[in-house]
Amino acid sequence: MQGLMQNQPLLISSLIDFAERHHGDAQIVSRRVEGDIHRYTYRDLAARSRQLANALDGLGLAQGERVASLAWNGYRHMEMYFGVSGSGRVLHTINPRLHPEQIAWIVGHAEDRVLCFDMSFLPIIQAVHAKCPTVKQWVALCDADKLPADTGIPGLVSYEAWIAAQNRQYDWPQLDENTASSMCYTSGTTGNPKAVLYSHRSTVLHAYAAALPDVMCLSARDSVLPVVPMFHVNAWGIPYSAALTGCKLVFPGPAMDGKSLYELMEAESVSYAAGVPTVWQMLLGHVKPNGLRFSTLKRTVIGGSACPPAMIAAFQDEFGVEVLHAWGMTEMSPLGTLCTLKNKHLQQSRDEQMAVLQKQGRAIFGVDMKIVDGDGKELPWDGKSYGDLLVRGPWILDTYFKGESPLVKDEQGRGWFPTGDVATIDADGFMQITDRSKDVIKSGGEWISSIDIENIAMAHPAVAMAACIGMPHPKWDERPIVAVAKKAGSEVSREELLKFYEGKTAKWQIPDDVVFVEAIPLGATGKMLKTKLREQLAGYVLPGVA
Ligand code: AMP
């Protein structure tokens, strides 16, 4: 027997319709590329998204065709999130930090037909446009009078001139909810990047889940600053969850240094912020030495790479800001787990609670996870056994765009996505990442977690960033060393740092050496690039190894 409830597709257009109707006057504030602050409401966002949809119709763009963005977090980018996907086209958010050659490659692979870019990226477009034959329309996300006369890009229009004359009414199509809505290429540390193609259904389900109290906990009372870029996994889904909750949104534009972020937070009474550890490192690096306080910030979600415990402690103990440690992947829309305490933890000591909060957290309803050994056998949830982390769920990738399905089948024939992460899961279901599988250090048959080693170094006051890698060793197979970038003006010696490890980890896990570097190489999404670090350290030999 079938249920007798209304069968309505889950569509991104319904999010913007809802926001307009129920939170029409809630504010969206953006720092623009020009440096000024732009302010409008969800009502304006909805109307302009419809104008954009009409402009795409005007180009004769068919449903399913790709419209690319190369843009910072801002209101025009947000309009693309709804105007492009809502009208049945696919929004392809491109990471501007990729190498121009790689940008040209993914534009061709995605077969982008329109590409809208912030003026900061004009030089990239000037360099690659001739290599992007699929693009029929180039759009500069700026006012008509900000468009330089002679860019060399054929047919370039300003976004404002392009949408100005368009009708503010538009009937969003009633699409099948499994229709593709947006796409994002993975950072791709090896080979060419792979594209994840999200659907309306996966996006709306993820938006619901992300807003839950034990997930990102977003509400109409919040003022939310997504520092996590809209070009990286849809800013962790915040644009969609924002429309669903009607929170105030504050977009940082290109200014992501500590001072600019702090000033924006204070000026716009930001209560909630989201970003990767490297960004928060810069924020704390501004706030602490200047003796500043956060007057409204209550919670921050930190993910994308392991959040060092020292950072969690700094936010919580020094500033009273709650840290939500999150784990996810481009292939997972991206949220998989978030770390919040359970009722039973409330009676525990601060130290016991901190031990829980350092983990990557509990699975969100919708995400099923397990850890398996090398033979695919499931491992116990005892907080000690570690193995390859596999996940499944309705907002998790099945097959890459124009590519293969990486899923592995279980005995019931269900497909699981292998995350490439190595993790433990404790009896309460808290997952902790110990490594990317390729970064695990194997010493004398035992595994050493590079994240653990990095976290200890990061707790030293003179250390800005630390990356631990394994180096070949004739007896132990591999031994860890830690590459350290010092904070400006701070000093620490190799010996002091090695001493700092004593008592904080098993003796055999203490790195064999400390190598000081100017900076730890970062990839396009702010994650440490250990492959690059290895290249930089080519020829390095461990102390005592001939
Ligand atoms: P991406 O698809 O570029 O977002 O990268 C996903 C990968 O980032 C994951 O597979 C993890 O290796 C890493 N990652 C994301 N969040 C965390 C976290 N909280 N702790 C440790 N690693 C993380």
Coordinates of C-alpha atoms and ligand atoms in Angstrom, one line a residue:
M1 CA 0.0 0.0 0.0
Q2 CA 1.3 3.5 -0.9
G3 CA 1.2 6.4 1.5
L4 CA -1.2 9.1 0.7
M5 CA 0.9 12.1 1.2
Q6 CA 1.8 14.8 -1.4
N7 CA 4.6 13.9 -3.6
Q8 CA 6.6 17.0 -4.0
P9 CA 10.1 17.0 -5.5
L10 CA 12.9 18.4 -3.3
L11 CA 14.1 21.3 -5.3
I12 CA 16.6 24.1 -4.7
S13 CA 14.1 26.6 -6.1
S14 CA 11.8 25.8 -3.2
L15 CA 14.5 27.0 -0.8
I16 CA 14.7 30.4 -2.3
D17 CA 10.9 30.7 -2.6
F18 CA 10.6 29.8 1.1
A19 CA 13.3 32.3 2.1
E20 CA 11.6 35.1 0.1
R21 CA 8.2 34.4 1.6
H22 CA 9.2 33.8 5.2
H23 CA 12.4 35.7 5.7
G24 CA 12.1 38.3 3.0
D25 CA 13.6 41.1 5.0
A26 CA 16.5 39.1 6.5
Q27 CA 19.8 40.6 5.5
I28 CA 22.6 39.4 3.2
V29 CA 25.7 41.5 3.7
S30 CA 28.7 41.2 1.4
R31 CA 32.2 42.7 1.3
R32 CA 32.7 43.2 -2.4
V33 CA 35.8 42.9 -4.5
E34 CA 35.7 46.7 -4.8
G35 CA 36.2 46.8 -1.0
D36 CA 32.9 48.3 -0.1
I37 CA 30.0 46.7 1.9
H38 CA 26.9 45.7 0.0
R39 CA 23.6 45.1 1.8
Y40 CA 20.3 43.6 0.6
T41 CA 17.7 41.0 1.6
Y42 CA 16.5 37.5 0.7
R43 CA 13.7 39.3 -1.2
D44 CA 16.3 41.0 -3.4
L45 CA 18.2 37.8 -3.7
A46 CA 15.2 35.9 -4.9
A47 CA 14.2 38.5 -7.4
R48 CA 17.7 38.8 -8.9
S49 CA 18.1 35.0 -9.0
R50 CA 15.0 35.0 -11.2
Q51 CA 16.4 37.7 -13.4
L52 CA 19.5 35.5 -13.8
A53 CA 17.3 32.6 -14.7
N54 CA 15.7 34.7 -17.4
A55 CA 19.1 35.8 -18.7
L56 CA 20.1 32.1 -19.1
D57 CA 16.9 31.4 -20.9
G58 CA 17.8 34.4 -23.2
L59 CA 21.0 32.7 -24.1
G60 CA 19.0 29.6 -25.1
L61 CA 20.8 27.5 -22.5
A62 CA 19.2 24.1 -22.3
Q63 CA 18.4 22.3 -19.0
G64 CA 21.4 20.4 -17.7
E65 CA 24.0 22.8 -19.3
R66 CA 26.7 24.0 -17.1
V67 CA 27.2 27.6 -15.9
A68 CA 30.5 28.1 -14.1
S69 CA 31.5 30.5 -11.4
L70 CA 35.0 31.7 -10.5
A71 CA 34.1 33.9 -7.5
W72 CA 34.5 34.7 -3.9
N73 CA 31.7 34.5 -1.3
G74 CA 29.3 37.2 -2.1
Y75 CA 25.7 38.0 -3.1
R76 CA 26.1 37.6 -6.9
H77 CA 27.6 34.2 -6.3
M78 CA 24.6 33.4 -4.1
E79 CA 22.3 34.5 -6.9
M80 CA 24.0 32.0 -9.2
Y81 CA 23.4 29.2 -6.6
F82 CA 19.7 29.7 -7.0
G83 CA 19.2 31.2 -10.5
V84 CA 21.4 28.6 -12.2
S85 CA 20.3 25.5 -10.3
G86 CA 16.7 26.6 -9.8
S87 CA 16.2 27.0 -13.6
G88 CA 17.5 23.5 -14.2
R89 CA 21.1 24.3 -15.2
V90 CA 24.1 23.0 -13.4
L91 CA 26.2 25.4 -11.4
H92 CA 29.9 24.5 -11.7
T93 CA 31.9 26.3 -9.0
I94 CA 35.5 26.5 -9.9
N95 CA 38.3 26.9 -7.4
P96 CA 40.3 30.0 -8.5
R97 CA 43.3 28.8 -6.6
L98 CA 43.9 26.0 -9.1
H99 CA 46.6 26.4 -11.7
P100 CA 45.2 28.2 -14.8
E101 CA 46.0 25.1 -16.9
Q102 CA 43.9 23.0 -14.6
I103 CA 41.1 25.6 -14.7
A104 CA 41.0 25.4 -18.5
W105 CA 41.0 21.6 -18.2
I106 CA 38.0 21.4 -15.9
V107 CA 36.1 24.0 -17.9
G108 CA 36.5 21.8 -20.9
H109 CA 35.7 18.6 -19.0
A110 CA 32.6 20.1 -17.5
E111 CA 31.7 21.6 -20.9
D112 CA 30.8 24.9 -19.3
R113 CA 28.7 27.2 -21.6
V114 CA 28.8 30.3 -19.5
L115 CA 31.5 31.5 -17.1
C116 CA 30.9 34.2 -14.5
F117 CA 33.9 35.6 -12.7
D118 CA 34.8 38.2 -10.1
M119 CA 37.1 40.9 -11.4
S120 CA 39.9 39.7 -9.2
F121 CA 40.1 36.8 -11.6
L122 CA 40.2 38.8 -14.8
P123 CA 43.9 37.9 -15.3
I124 CA 43.1 34.2 -15.0
I125 CA 40.3 34.5 -17.6
Q126 CA 42.5 36.5 -19.9
A127 CA 45.1 33.8 -19.7
V128 CA 42.7 30.8 -20.3
H129 CA 39.8 32.0 -22.3
A130 CA 41.3 31.0 -25.6
K131 CA 41.7 27.5 -24.3
C132 CA 38.0 27.2 -23.3
P133 CA 36.1 26.7 -26.6
T134 CA 32.9 25.4 -24.9
V135 CA 32.3 28.8 -23.2
K136 CA 29.9 30.9 -25.3
Q137 CA 29.4 33.7 -22.8
W138 CA 31.8 35.3 -20.4
V139 CA 30.3 37.4 -17.6
A140 CA 32.2 39.7 -15.2
L141 CA 30.5 39.8 -11.8
C142 CA 30.5 43.6 -11.6
D143 CA 28.7 46.8 -12.4
A144 CA 28.6 47.9 -16.0
D145 CA 30.8 50.9 -15.3
K146 CA 33.5 48.7 -13.7
L147 CA 34.1 46.7 -16.8
P148 CA 37.4 47.8 -18.5
A149 CA 37.0 48.6 -22.2
D150 CA 39.7 46.5 -23.5
T151 CA 39.9 43.1 -21.8
G152 CA 40.6 41.0 -24.9
I153 CA 37.8 38.6 -23.9
P154 CA 35.3 38.3 -26.8
G155 CA 31.7 39.2 -25.9
L156 CA 32.4 39.9 -22.3
V157 CA 29.4 41.5 -20.5
S158 CA 29.0 42.8 -17.0
Y159 CA 26.6 40.8 -14.8
E160 CA 24.7 43.9 -13.9
A161 CA 24.2 44.9 -17.5
W162 CA 23.3 41.3 -18.4
I163 CA 20.5 40.9 -15.9
A164 CA 19.3 44.5 -15.5
A165 CA 16.6 44.4 -18.2
Q166 CA 15.4 40.9 -17.3
N167 CA 12.0 40.2 -15.8
R168 CA 11.9 39.7 -12.0
Q169 CA 9.3 37.0 -12.4
Y170 CA 10.1 33.5 -13.4
D171 CA 8.3 30.2 -13.1
W172 CA 10.8 27.7 -11.6
P173 CA 10.5 24.4 -13.5
Q174 CA 9.1 21.4 -11.6
L175 CA 12.1 19.2 -12.1
D176 CA 12.6 15.6 -11.2
E177 CA 14.4 15.9 -7.8
N178 CA 17.2 13.7 -9.0
T179 CA 18.1 16.3 -11.7
A180 CA 21.7 17.5 -11.4
S181 CA 22.0 20.9 -9.7
S182 CA 25.7 21.7 -9.2
M183 CA 29.1 20.3 -9.5
C184 CA 32.5 20.6 -7.8
Y185 CA 35.8 19.1 -8.8
T186 CA 37.8 17.5 -6.0
S187 CA 41.2 19.0 -5.1
G188 CA 42.9 16.1 -6.9
T189 CA 46.3 15.8 -5.4
T190 CA 47.1 13.2 -8.0
G191 CA 46.1 13.1 -11.6
N192 CA 43.3 15.3 -13.0
P193 CA 40.5 16.4 -10.7
K194 CA 37.3 14.4 -10.6
A195 CA 33.8 16.0 -10.6
V196 CA 31.1 15.4 -8.1
L197 CA 27.7 16.0 -9.5
Y198 CA 25.1 17.0 -6.9
S199 CA 21.4 16.7 -7.4
H200 CA 18.5 18.8 -6.1
R201 CA 17.5 16.0 -3.8
S202 CA 20.9 15.4 -2.3
T203 CA 21.3 19.2 -1.8
V204 CA 18.0 19.8 -0.1
L205 CA 18.4 16.7 2.1
H206 CA 21.9 17.9 3.0
A207 CA 20.5 21.4 3.7
Y208 CA 17.9 20.0 6.2
A209 CA 20.5 17.9 7.9
A210 CA 23.2 20.6 8.1
A211 CA 20.8 22.9 10.0
L212 CA 20.0 20.4 12.7
P213 CA 21.0 21.3 16.3
D214 CA 23.7 18.7 16.6
V215 CA 25.0 19.5 13.1
M216 CA 25.7 23.1 12.2
C217 CA 22.8 24.4 14.3
L218 CA 21.7 27.3 12.1
S219 CA 18.7 29.4 12.9
A220 CA 16.8 32.6 11.9
R221 CA 18.4 34.2 15.0
D222 CA 22.0 33.7 13.7
S223 CA 24.2 36.0 11.8
V224 CA 26.4 33.6 9.8
L225 CA 29.8 34.2 8.3
P226 CA 30.8 31.5 5.9
V227 CA 34.5 31.9 5.3
V228 CA 34.6 28.5 3.8
P229 CA 34.5 29.3 0.1
M230 CA 31.5 29.0 -2.1
F231 CA 33.8 27.4 -4.7
H232 CA 34.6 24.6 -2.3
V233 CA 31.8 22.1 -1.8
N234 CA 29.1 24.8 -1.9
A235 CA 30.5 26.5 1.2
W236 CA 29.6 23.3 3.2
G237 CA 26.0 23.8 2.1
I238 CA 25.6 27.0 4.1
P239 CA 24.0 29.0 1.3
Y240 CA 21.2 26.4 1.0
S241 CA 20.8 25.9 4.8
A242 CA 20.7 29.7 5.2
A243 CA 17.8 30.0 2.8
L244 CA 16.1 27.2 4.7
T245 CA 16.5 28.9 8.1
G246 CA 16.5 32.6 7.1
C247 CA 19.6 33.4 9.0
K248 CA 21.4 36.7 8.3
L249 CA 24.3 36.0 6.0
V250 CA 27.6 37.9 6.0
F251 CA 30.0 37.2 3.1
P252 CA 33.7 38.1 3.4
G253 CA 34.4 38.5 -0.3
P254 CA 38.2 38.3 -1.0
A255 CA 39.3 39.7 2.4
M256 CA 40.0 36.7 4.5
D257 CA 42.9 38.0 6.6
G258 CA 42.4 38.0 10.4
K259 CA 41.9 41.8 10.7
S260 CA 39.2 42.0 7.9
L261 CA 37.4 39.0 9.3
Y262 CA 37.4 40.3 12.8
E263 CA 36.1 43.7 11.8
L264 CA 33.4 42.2 9.7
M265 CA 32.3 39.9 12.6
E266 CA 32.1 42.8 15.0
A267 CA 30.4 45.2 12.5
E268 CA 27.7 42.6 11.5
S269 CA 27.2 41.0 15.0
V270 CA 28.3 37.6 13.6
S271 CA 27.2 34.8 16.0
Y272 CA 28.4 31.9 13.9
A273 CA 31.3 31.4 11.5
A274 CA 32.6 28.5 9.4
G275 CA 36.0 27.9 8.0
V276 CA 39.1 25.7 7.7
P277 CA 41.8 25.7 10.5
T278 CA 44.3 27.8 8.5
V279 CA 41.8 30.7 8.3
W280 CA 41.0 30.6 12.0
Q281 CA 44.8 30.5 12.7
M282 CA 45.0 33.9 10.9
L283 CA 42.0 35.2 12.9
L284 CA 43.4 34.1 16.2
G285 CA 46.8 35.5 15.1
H286 CA 45.1 38.9 14.9
V287 CA 42.8 38.8 17.8
K288 CA 45.2 37.4 20.5
P289 CA 48.2 39.7 20.2
N290 CA 45.9 42.8 19.9
G291 CA 44.0 41.8 23.1
L292 CA 40.7 41.8 21.2
R293 CA 37.4 40.1 22.3
F294 CA 34.6 38.7 20.2
S295 CA 31.5 40.5 21.3
T296 CA 28.9 38.4 19.5
L297 CA 30.6 35.2 18.1
K298 CA 29.1 32.2 19.8
R299 CA 30.0 29.2 17.7
T300 CA 32.4 28.3 14.9
V301 CA 32.4 25.2 12.8
I302 CA 35.9 24.1 11.8
G303 CA 36.7 21.4 9.3
G304 CA 38.3 20.5 6.0
S305 CA 41.4 19.3 7.8
A306 CA 42.0 18.3 11.4
C307 CA 41.4 21.1 13.9
P308 CA 44.3 21.2 16.3
P309 CA 43.1 20.7 19.9
A310 CA 45.1 23.9 20.8
M311 CA 42.8 25.8 18.5
I312 CA 39.7 24.3 20.1
A313 CA 41.0 25.2 23.5
A314 CA 41.9 28.8 22.4
F315 CA 38.4 29.4 21.1
Q316 CA 36.5 27.8 23.9
D317 CA 38.6 28.7 27.0
E318 CA 40.0 32.1 26.0
F319 CA 37.1 33.5 24.1
G320 CA 34.1 31.4 25.1
V321 CA 33.4 30.4 21.5
E322 CA 32.1 26.9 21.0
V323 CA 33.9 24.9 18.4
L324 CA 32.1 22.4 16.3
H325 CA 34.7 20.1 14.7
A326 CA 33.4 18.8 11.3
W327 CA 34.5 16.2 8.9
G328 CA 33.4 15.7 5.3
M329 CA 34.4 15.5 1.7
T330 CA 33.5 17.0 -1.7
E331 CA 32.0 13.6 -2.4
M332 CA 29.8 13.9 0.6
S333 CA 28.2 17.4 -0.1
P334 CA 30.3 17.6 2.2
L335 CA 29.0 16.9 5.8
G336 CA 29.6 13.5 7.3
T337 CA 30.2 14.0 11.0
L338 CA 30.1 16.8 13.5
C339 CA 31.4 16.8 17.0
T340 CA 29.0 17.8 19.7
L341 CA 28.6 16.2 23.2
K342 CA 25.8 13.9 24.2
N343 CA 23.7 14.2 27.3
K344 CA 25.9 11.7 29.1
H345 CA 29.0 13.8 28.6
L346 CA 27.5 16.9 30.4
Q347 CA 28.5 15.5 33.9
Q348 CA 32.1 14.9 32.8
S349 CA 35.1 17.0 33.6
R350 CA 36.3 19.6 31.2
D351 CA 39.3 17.5 30.3
E352 CA 37.1 14.5 29.5
Q353 CA 34.8 16.6 27.4
M354 CA 37.8 18.1 25.5
A355 CA 39.0 14.5 24.7
V356 CA 35.6 13.9 23.0
L357 CA 35.5 17.3 21.3
Q358 CA 38.8 16.7 19.5
K359 CA 37.4 13.9 17.5
Q360 CA 35.7 14.5 14.1
G361 CA 32.4 13.5 15.6
R362 CA 29.2 11.6 15.2
A363 CA 27.5 10.6 12.0
I364 CA 24.6 12.8 10.9
F365 CA 21.3 11.0 10.2
G366 CA 21.6 10.2 6.5
V367 CA 25.3 9.1 6.8
D368 CA 26.1 5.6 7.6
M369 CA 29.8 4.8 8.3
K370 CA 32.0 1.9 9.1
I371 CA 35.7 1.1 9.4
V372 CA 37.2 -1.9 7.7
D373 CA 40.5 -3.8 7.7
G374 CA 42.6 -4.5 4.6
D375 CA 40.2 -7.4 3.7
G376 CA 37.1 -5.3 3.9
K377 CA 36.1 -6.9 7.3
E378 CA 34.3 -4.5 9.6
L379 CA 36.3 -3.4 12.7
P380 CA 34.8 -2.9 16.1
W381 CA 33.8 0.5 17.5
D382 CA 36.2 0.5 20.4
G383 CA 38.0 3.8 19.8
K384 CA 41.2 1.9 19.3
S385 CA 40.9 -0.3 16.1
Y386 CA 41.6 1.8 13.1
G387 CA 40.9 1.1 9.5
D388 CA 39.6 2.5 6.2
L389 CA 36.5 4.6 6.6
L390 CA 33.6 3.9 4.3
V391 CA 30.4 5.8 4.1
R392 CA 27.0 5.6 2.4
G393 CA 24.0 7.9 2.2
P394 CA 21.7 10.0 0.0
W395 CA 24.1 12.9 -0.3
I396 CA 27.1 10.8 -0.9
L397 CA 28.7 10.2 -4.4
D398 CA 27.7 7.2 -6.4
T399 CA 29.7 7.8 -9.6
Y400 CA 32.0 10.6 -10.8
F401 CA 30.8 12.8 -13.7
K402 CA 32.1 11.2 -16.9
G403 CA 33.9 8.8 -14.7
E404 CA 33.7 5.6 -12.6
S405 CA 31.9 4.6 -9.5
P406 CA 34.5 4.1 -6.7
L407 CA 31.9 2.3 -4.5
V408 CA 32.8 -1.0 -2.9
K409 CA 30.0 -3.6 -2.4
D410 CA 29.2 -5.2 1.0
E411 CA 27.7 -8.7 1.4
Q412 CA 24.2 -7.3 1.0
G413 CA 25.3 -5.7 -2.3
R414 CA 25.1 -2.2 -0.9
G415 CA 27.7 0.3 -2.2
W416 CA 30.0 2.1 0.2
F417 CA 32.2 5.1 -0.7
P418 CA 35.8 4.6 0.4
T419 CA 36.8 7.9 1.8
G420 CA 40.6 7.3 1.7
D421 CA 40.7 8.3 5.4
V422 CA 41.9 6.1 8.2
A423 CA 39.8 6.4 11.4
T424 CA 38.7 4.9 14.7
I425 CA 35.1 4.9 15.9
D426 CA 34.4 4.7 19.7
A427 CA 31.6 2.9 21.4
D428 CA 29.5 6.2 21.4
G429 CA 29.9 6.5 17.6
F430 CA 32.5 9.3 17.7
M431 CA 34.8 8.9 14.7
Q432 CA 38.3 10.2 14.8
I433 CA 40.5 10.5 11.7
T434 CA 44.0 9.4 12.2
D435 CA 45.2 10.0 8.7
R436 CA 44.7 10.1 5.0
S437 CA 45.5 6.5 4.1
K438 CA 48.4 7.7 1.9
D439 CA 49.8 9.8 4.7
V440 CA 49.9 7.1 7.4
I441 CA 53.3 6.5 8.8
K442 CA 54.3 2.9 9.3
S443 CA 57.1 2.4 11.8
G444 CA 58.2 -1.1 12.7
G445 CA 54.8 -2.5 11.6
E446 CA 52.9 0.0 13.8
W447 CA 51.0 2.9 12.5
I448 CA 51.7 6.5 13.7
S449 CA 49.0 9.1 13.2
S450 CA 50.5 12.1 11.5
I451 CA 47.6 14.2 12.7
D452 CA 48.5 13.4 16.4
I453 CA 52.1 14.4 15.8
E454 CA 51.0 17.6 14.1
N455 CA 48.6 18.5 16.9
I456 CA 51.2 18.3 19.5
A457 CA 53.6 20.6 17.6
M458 CA 50.7 23.0 17.0
A459 CA 50.2 23.3 20.7
H460 CA 53.6 24.9 21.1
P461 CA 53.3 28.6 21.3
A462 CA 56.0 29.3 18.7
V463 CA 54.6 27.0 16.0
A464 CA 52.3 28.4 13.3
M465 CA 51.9 25.2 11.4
A466 CA 53.3 21.7 11.4
A467 CA 53.2 18.8 8.9
C468 CA 54.3 15.3 9.8
I469 CA 55.6 12.9 7.1
G470 CA 57.2 9.6 7.1
M471 CA 60.8 9.2 5.9
P472 CA 62.4 5.9 4.8
H473 CA 64.3 4.1 7.5
P474 CA 66.4 1.0 7.0
K475 CA 65.3 -0.7 10.2
W476 CA 61.8 0.7 10.9
D477 CA 60.6 1.1 7.4
E478 CA 59.5 4.7 8.0
R479 CA 60.1 7.2 10.8
P480 CA 58.2 10.4 11.3
I481 CA 59.7 13.9 11.0
V482 CA 57.8 17.1 11.5
A483 CA 58.2 20.1 9.3
V484 CA 57.5 23.3 11.2
A485 CA 56.7 26.9 10.2
K486 CA 57.3 29.2 13.1
K487 CA 55.1 32.1 14.0
A488 CA 56.5 35.4 12.9
G489 CA 58.8 36.7 15.7
S490 CA 58.8 33.5 17.7
E491 CA 61.7 31.2 18.3
V492 CA 62.0 27.5 19.1
S493 CA 64.9 25.1 18.6
R494 CA 64.8 21.5 17.3
E495 CA 65.8 20.2 20.7
E496 CA 63.1 22.2 22.5
L497 CA 60.4 21.0 20.2
L498 CA 61.5 17.4 20.5
K499 CA 61.5 17.7 24.3
F500 CA 58.0 19.2 24.0
Y501 CA 56.8 15.8 22.8
E502 CA 57.9 14.0 25.9
G503 CA 55.0 12.7 27.9
K504 CA 52.5 13.8 25.3
T505 CA 52.8 10.7 23.1
A506 CA 54.4 7.2 23.2
K507 CA 58.2 7.5 23.0
W508 CA 58.5 5.6 19.8
Q509 CA 56.0 8.0 18.1
I510 CA 58.1 11.1 18.8
P511 CA 59.5 12.4 15.5
D512 CA 63.1 11.7 14.7
D513 CA 63.7 15.2 13.5
V514 CA 62.3 18.7 13.2
V515 CA 62.8 20.5 9.9
F516 CA 62.1 24.2 9.9
V517 CA 60.5 25.6 6.8
E518 CA 59.4 29.1 5.7
A519 CA 55.8 27.8 5.1
I520 CA 54.0 24.6 4.9
P521 CA 52.8 24.2 1.2
L522 CA 49.0 24.4 1.0
G523 CA 46.7 23.2 -1.8
A524 CA 43.9 25.0 -3.5
T525 CA 41.5 24.4 -0.6
G526 CA 43.9 25.3 2.2
K527 CA 44.9 21.7 3.1
M528 CA 48.5 20.8 3.6
L529 CA 50.1 19.5 0.4
K530 CA 52.3 16.8 1.7
T531 CA 53.3 15.7 -1.8
K532 CA 54.8 19.1 -2.3
L533 CA 56.5 19.1 1.1
R534 CA 58.1 15.8 0.2
E535 CA 59.4 17.3 -3.1
Q536 CA 60.8 20.2 -1.1
L537 CA 62.5 17.8 1.2
A538 CA 63.9 15.6 -1.6
G539 CA 67.4 14.4 -0.6
Y540 CA 66.6 14.6 3.1
V541 CA 68.0 11.8 5.2
L542 CA 67.0 11.0 8.7
P543 CA 69.6 11.7 11.4
G544 CA 71.8 8.6 12.0
V545 CA 70.8 7.1 8.6
A546 CA 73.7 7.0 6.2
Ligands
AMP1 P1 37.9 17.7 0.2 O1 37.1 16.8 -0.6 O2 38.9 18.5 -0.6 O3 37.0 18.5 1.1 O4 38.8 16.8 1.2 C1 38.2 15.8 2.0 C2 39.3 15.3 3.0 O5 39.7 16.3 3.9 C3 38.8 14.2 3.8 O6 38.8 13.0 3.2 C4 39.8 14.3 5.0 O7 41.0 13.6 4.6 C5 40.1 15.8 5.1 N1 39.3 16.3 6.2 C6 38.1 17.0 6.1 N2 37.7 17.4 7.3 C7 38.6 16.9 8.2 C8 38.7 16.9 9.6 N3 37.9 17.6 10.4 N4 39.8 16.3 10.2 C9 40.7 15.6 9.4 N5 40.6 15.6 8.1 C10 39.6 16.2 7.5

